[in-house]
Short mmCIF file of C-alpha atoms in Angstrom, two decimals:
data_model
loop_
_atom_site.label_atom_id
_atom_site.label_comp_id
_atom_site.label_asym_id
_atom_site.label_seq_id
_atom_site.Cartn_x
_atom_site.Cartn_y
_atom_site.Cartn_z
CA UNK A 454 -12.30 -10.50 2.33
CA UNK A 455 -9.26 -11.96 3.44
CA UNK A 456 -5.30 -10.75 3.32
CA UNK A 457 -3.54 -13.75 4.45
CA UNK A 458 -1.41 -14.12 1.06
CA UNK A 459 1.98 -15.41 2.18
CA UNK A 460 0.68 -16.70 5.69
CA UNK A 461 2.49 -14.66 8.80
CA UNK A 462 5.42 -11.99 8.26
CA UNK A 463 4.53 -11.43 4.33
CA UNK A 464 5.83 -8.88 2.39
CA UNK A 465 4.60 -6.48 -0.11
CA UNK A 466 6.95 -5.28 -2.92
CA UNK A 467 5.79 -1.73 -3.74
CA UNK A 468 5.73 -1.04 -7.81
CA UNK A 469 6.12 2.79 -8.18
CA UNK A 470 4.62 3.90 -11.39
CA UNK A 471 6.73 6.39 -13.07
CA UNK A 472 4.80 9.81 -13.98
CA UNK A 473 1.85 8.74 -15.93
CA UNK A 474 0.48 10.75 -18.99
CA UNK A 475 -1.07 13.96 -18.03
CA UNK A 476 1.27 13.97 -14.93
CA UNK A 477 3.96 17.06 -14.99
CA UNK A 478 6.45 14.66 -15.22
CA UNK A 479 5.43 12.34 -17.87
CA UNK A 480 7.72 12.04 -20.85
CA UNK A 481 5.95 10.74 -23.24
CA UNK A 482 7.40 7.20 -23.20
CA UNK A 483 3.95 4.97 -22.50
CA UNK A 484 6.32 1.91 -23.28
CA UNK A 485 8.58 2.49 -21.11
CA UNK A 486 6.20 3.01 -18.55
CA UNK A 487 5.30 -0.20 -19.05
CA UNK A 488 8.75 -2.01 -19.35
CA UNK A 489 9.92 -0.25 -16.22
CA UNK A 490 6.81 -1.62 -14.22
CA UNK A 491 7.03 -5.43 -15.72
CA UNK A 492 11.07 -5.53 -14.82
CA UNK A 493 10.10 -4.24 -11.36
CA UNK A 494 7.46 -6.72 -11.10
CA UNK A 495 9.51 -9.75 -12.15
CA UNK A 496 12.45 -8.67 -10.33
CA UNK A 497 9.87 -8.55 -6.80
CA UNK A 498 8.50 -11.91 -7.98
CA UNK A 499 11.55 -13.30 -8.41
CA UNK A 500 12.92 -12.47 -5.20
CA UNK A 501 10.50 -13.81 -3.15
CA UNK A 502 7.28 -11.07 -2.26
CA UNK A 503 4.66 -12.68 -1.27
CA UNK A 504 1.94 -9.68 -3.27
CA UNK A 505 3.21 -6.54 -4.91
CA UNK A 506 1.35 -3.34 -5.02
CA UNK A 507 0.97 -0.74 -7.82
CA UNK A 508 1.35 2.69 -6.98
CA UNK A 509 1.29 5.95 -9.28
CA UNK A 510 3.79 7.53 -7.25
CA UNK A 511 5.50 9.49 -10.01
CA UNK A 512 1.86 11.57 -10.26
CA UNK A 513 2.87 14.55 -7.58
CA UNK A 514 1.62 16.55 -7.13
CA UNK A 515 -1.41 14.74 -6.15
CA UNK A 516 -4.74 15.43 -6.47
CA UNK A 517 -6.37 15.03 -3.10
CA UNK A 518 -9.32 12.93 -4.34
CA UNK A 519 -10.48 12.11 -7.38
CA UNK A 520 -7.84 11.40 -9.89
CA UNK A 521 -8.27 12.34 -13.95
CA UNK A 522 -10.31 9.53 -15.74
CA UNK A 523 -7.23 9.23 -17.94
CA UNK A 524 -5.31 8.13 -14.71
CA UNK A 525 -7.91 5.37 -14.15
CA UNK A 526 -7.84 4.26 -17.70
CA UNK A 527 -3.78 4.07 -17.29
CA UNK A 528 -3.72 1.92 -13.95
CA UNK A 529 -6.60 -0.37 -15.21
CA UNK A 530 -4.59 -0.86 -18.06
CA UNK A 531 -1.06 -1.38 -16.38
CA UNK A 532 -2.33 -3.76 -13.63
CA UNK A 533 -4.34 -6.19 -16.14
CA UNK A 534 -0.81 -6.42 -17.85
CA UNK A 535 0.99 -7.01 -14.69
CA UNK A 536 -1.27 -9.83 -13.30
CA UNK A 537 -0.30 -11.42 -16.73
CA UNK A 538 3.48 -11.03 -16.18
CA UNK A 539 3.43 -12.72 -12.41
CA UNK A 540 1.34 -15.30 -10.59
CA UNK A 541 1.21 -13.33 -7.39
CA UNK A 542 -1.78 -11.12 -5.46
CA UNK A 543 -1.62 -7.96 -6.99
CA UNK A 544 -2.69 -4.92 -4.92
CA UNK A 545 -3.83 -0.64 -5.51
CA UNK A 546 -2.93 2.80 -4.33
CA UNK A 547 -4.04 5.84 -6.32
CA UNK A 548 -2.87 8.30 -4.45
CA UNK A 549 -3.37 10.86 -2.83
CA UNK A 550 -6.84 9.16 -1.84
CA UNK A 551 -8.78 8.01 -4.63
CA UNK A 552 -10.07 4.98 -2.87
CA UNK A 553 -13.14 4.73 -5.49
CA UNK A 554 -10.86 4.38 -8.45
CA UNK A 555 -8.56 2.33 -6.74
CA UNK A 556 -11.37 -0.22 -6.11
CA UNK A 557 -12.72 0.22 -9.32
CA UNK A 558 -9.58 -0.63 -10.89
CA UNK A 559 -8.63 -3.70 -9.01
CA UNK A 560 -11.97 -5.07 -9.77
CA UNK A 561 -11.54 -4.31 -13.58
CA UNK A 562 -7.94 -5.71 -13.40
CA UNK A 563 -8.55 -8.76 -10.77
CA UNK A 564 -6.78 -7.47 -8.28
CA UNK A 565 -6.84 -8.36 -4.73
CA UNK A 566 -6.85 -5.43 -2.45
CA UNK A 567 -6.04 -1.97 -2.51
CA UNK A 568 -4.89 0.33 -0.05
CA UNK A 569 -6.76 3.56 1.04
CA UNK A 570 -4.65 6.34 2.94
CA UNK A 571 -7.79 7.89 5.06
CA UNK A 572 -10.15 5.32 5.16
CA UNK A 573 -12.03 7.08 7.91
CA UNK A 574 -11.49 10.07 9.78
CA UNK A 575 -9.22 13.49 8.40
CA UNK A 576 -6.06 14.43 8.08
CA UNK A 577 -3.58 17.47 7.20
CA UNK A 578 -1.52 16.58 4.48
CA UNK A 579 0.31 18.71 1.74
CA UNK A 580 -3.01 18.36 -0.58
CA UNK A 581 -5.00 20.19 1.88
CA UNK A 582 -7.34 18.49 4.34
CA UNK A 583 -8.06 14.80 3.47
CA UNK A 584 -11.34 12.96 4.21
CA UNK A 585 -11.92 9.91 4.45
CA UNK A 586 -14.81 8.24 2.92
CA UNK A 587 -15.27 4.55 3.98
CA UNK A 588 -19.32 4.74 3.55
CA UNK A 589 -18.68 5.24 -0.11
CA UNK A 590 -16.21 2.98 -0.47
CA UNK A 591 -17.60 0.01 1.18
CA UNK A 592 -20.87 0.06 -0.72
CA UNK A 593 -19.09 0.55 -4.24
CA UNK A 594 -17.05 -2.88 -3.10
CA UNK A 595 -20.23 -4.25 -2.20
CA UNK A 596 -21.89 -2.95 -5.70
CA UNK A 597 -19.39 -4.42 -7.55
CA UNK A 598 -19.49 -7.48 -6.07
CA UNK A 599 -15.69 -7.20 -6.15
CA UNK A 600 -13.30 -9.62 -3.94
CA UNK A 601 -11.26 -6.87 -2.52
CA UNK A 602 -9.93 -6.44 0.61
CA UNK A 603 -9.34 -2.83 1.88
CA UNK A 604 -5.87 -1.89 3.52
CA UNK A 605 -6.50 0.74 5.48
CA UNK A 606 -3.83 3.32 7.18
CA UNK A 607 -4.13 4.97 10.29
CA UNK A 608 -2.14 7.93 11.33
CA UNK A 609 -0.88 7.80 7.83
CA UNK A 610 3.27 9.46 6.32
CA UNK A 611 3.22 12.62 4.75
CA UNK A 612 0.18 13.46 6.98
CA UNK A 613 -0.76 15.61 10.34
CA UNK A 614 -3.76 14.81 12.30
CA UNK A 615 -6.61 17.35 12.70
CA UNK A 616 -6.56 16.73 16.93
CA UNK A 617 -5.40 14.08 19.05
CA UNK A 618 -7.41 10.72 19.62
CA UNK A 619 -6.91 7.86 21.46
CA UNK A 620 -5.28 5.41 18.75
CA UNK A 621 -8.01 2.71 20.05
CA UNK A 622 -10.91 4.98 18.84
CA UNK A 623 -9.51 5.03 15.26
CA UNK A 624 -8.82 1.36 14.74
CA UNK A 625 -12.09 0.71 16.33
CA UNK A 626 -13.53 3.09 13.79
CA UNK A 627 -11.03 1.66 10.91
CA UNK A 628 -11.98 -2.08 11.64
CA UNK A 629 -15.49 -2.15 13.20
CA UNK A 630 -17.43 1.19 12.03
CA UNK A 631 -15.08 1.46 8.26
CA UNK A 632 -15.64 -2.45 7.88
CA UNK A 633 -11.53 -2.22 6.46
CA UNK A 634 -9.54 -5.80 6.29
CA UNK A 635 -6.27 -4.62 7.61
CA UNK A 636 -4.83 -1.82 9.13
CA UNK A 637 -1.31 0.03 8.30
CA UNK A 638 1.20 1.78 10.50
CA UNK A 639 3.66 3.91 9.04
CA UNK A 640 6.95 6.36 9.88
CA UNK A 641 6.67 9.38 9.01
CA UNK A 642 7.19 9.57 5.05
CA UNK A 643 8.10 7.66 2.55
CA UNK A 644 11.02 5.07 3.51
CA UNK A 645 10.78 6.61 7.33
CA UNK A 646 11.41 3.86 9.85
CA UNK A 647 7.77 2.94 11.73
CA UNK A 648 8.35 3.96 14.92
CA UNK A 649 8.30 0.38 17.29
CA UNK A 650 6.25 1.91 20.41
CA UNK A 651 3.61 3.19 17.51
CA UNK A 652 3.45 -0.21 15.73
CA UNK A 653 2.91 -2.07 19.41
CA UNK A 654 0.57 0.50 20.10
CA UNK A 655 -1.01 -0.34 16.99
CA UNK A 656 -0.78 -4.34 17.39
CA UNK A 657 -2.31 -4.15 20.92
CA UNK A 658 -5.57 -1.77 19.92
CA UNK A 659 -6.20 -4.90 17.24
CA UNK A 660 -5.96 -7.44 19.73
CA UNK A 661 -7.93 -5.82 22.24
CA UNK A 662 -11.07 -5.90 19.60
CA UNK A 663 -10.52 -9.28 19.10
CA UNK A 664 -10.62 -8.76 15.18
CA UNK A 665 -8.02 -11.12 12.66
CA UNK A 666 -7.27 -8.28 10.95
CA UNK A 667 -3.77 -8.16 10.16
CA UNK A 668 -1.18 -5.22 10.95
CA UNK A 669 0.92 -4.06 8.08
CA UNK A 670 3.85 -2.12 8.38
CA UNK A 671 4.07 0.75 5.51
CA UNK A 672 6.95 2.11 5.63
CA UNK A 673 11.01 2.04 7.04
CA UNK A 674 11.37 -1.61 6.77
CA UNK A 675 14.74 -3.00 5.43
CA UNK A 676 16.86 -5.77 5.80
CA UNK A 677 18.02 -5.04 8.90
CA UNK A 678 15.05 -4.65 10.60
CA UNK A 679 12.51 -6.88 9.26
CA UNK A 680 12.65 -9.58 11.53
CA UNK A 681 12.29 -7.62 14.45
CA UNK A 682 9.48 -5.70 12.84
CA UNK A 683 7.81 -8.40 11.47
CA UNK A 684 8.01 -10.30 15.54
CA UNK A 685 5.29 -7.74 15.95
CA UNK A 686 3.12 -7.02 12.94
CA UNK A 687 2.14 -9.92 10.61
CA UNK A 688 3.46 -8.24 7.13
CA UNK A 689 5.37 -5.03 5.59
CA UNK A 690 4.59 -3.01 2.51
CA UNK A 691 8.34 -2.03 0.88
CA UNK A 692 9.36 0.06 -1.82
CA UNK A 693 12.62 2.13 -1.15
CA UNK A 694 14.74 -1.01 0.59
CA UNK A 695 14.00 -2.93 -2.32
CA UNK A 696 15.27 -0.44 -5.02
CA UNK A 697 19.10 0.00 -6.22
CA UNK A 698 21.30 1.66 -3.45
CA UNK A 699 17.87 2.28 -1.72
CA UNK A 700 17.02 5.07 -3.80
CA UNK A 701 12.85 5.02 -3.99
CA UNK A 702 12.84 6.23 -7.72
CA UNK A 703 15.68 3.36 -8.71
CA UNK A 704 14.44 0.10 -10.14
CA UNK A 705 14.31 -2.59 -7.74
CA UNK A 706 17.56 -4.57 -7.36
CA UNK A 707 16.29 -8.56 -7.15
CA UNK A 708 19.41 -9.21 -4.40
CA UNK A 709 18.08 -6.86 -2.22
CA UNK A 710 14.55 -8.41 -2.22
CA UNK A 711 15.89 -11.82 -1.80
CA UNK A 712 17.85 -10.46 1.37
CA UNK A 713 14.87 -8.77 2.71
CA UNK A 714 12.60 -11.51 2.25
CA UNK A 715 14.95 -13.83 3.65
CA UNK A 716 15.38 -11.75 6.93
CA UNK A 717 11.43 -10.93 6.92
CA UNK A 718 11.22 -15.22 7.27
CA UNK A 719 13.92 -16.49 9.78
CA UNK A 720 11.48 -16.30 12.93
CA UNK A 721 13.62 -17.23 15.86
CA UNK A 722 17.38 -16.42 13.95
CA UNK A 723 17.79 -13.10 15.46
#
């Protein structure tokens, strides 16, 4: 499986669903779910991403596994339309860790990875304790015979660990023993800057397996920062610098893609 879209320093533009039906929040506009999530999608194209990933973040409260069938049958539906609307890899999240229906739906759709939250291990989060389940996962990738690569996050936002490891031991255990493509390292919540001794932490426990599996950063990154971020890890996943006034639930404003992009790309200019 292989996550090299966009070569070194990549970037992800993050597509947050709006509340989906049968979330509290839905409002019973399907077609504008659907309009909101193309415009994003252009706008991120547009501005340079190099892959975008869908996301039902307007679902919370989330269930901590398995999501409704009608959520699957939404996202399938959704992400078939948006590989239509742009020529770009296209990647999944169903959150808070539905890892089987987010593989099942980027093989339905033709997507190219998706990202799992606890891919191996456990950890405290505000849906209880969350497990990962990387045996399941891998074989239902492997049944499917679906070219997906797996994402994979360790110490994970919105999350608390269950005890202290060494941060080797899980990216060992992510890369080697849960068979992921790529590992993310993120602050702690959504749009919280990565902390920079974490991420080199992070960067070194990769290189010391000897593994090509890249390092994405998942959270924090703006303009600003995303050269010096991306000197260390090879790509970022952003949502919340991308939107209008950097407001996560605002649609995303095409200038400040282009801006971020460019910044993510001048290696050496800073």
């Amino acid at each position: 499986m292989s996550l090299d879209f966009g070569g070194d320093r990549a970037v992800v533009g993050m597509v947050h669903l709006p509340p989906l039906p049968g979330a509290p929040a839905f409002d019973g506009d399907r077609d504008a779910i659907r309009e909101t999530i193309m415009r994003d999608a252009r706008r991120l194209a547009a501005g340079g991403v190099d892959a975008v990933m869908v996301e039902n973040f307007g679902d919370a409260p989330f269930y901590a596994e398995a999501v409704p069938k009608h959520v699957v049958a939404s996202m399938t539906a959704l992400v078939t339309d948006l590989r239509k609307e742009i020529d770009l890899p296209v990647g999944v999240n169903v959150l808070r860790n539905d890892a089987e229906s987010a593989l099942s739906i980027a093989a339905a759709a033709g997507a190219s990875f998706v990202r799992v939250n606890v891919h191996s291990g456990a950890r405290l989060t505000d849906q209880g304790v969350v497990t990962g389940r990387a045996a399941e996962t891998v074989r239902l990738r492997d049944r499917l015979d679906a070219d997906v690569s797996i994402l994979a996050d360790v110490d994970v936002k919105h999350s608390a660990p269950l005890a202290d490891r060494p941060l080797g031991e899980e990216i060992a255990e992510l890369l080697e023993r849960g068979h992921a493509d790529g590992v993310v390292a993120s602050g702690s919540g959504t749009g919280a800057e990565t902390d920079r001794d974490h991420l080199r932490c992070v960067v070194e426990a990769r290189d010391d397996l000897g593994v090509e599996a890249p390092v994405f950063v998942g959270s924090g990154v703006t303009a600003a920062t995303a050269a010096e971020t991306l000197d260390l890890a090879d790509g970022a996943i952003v949502g919340t610098a991308l939107k209008q006034d950097g407001e996560t639930t605002a649609p995303v404003d095409e200038q400040r893609v282009q801006q971020l992009v460019g910044a993510a790309k001048a290696d050496g200019d800073h």
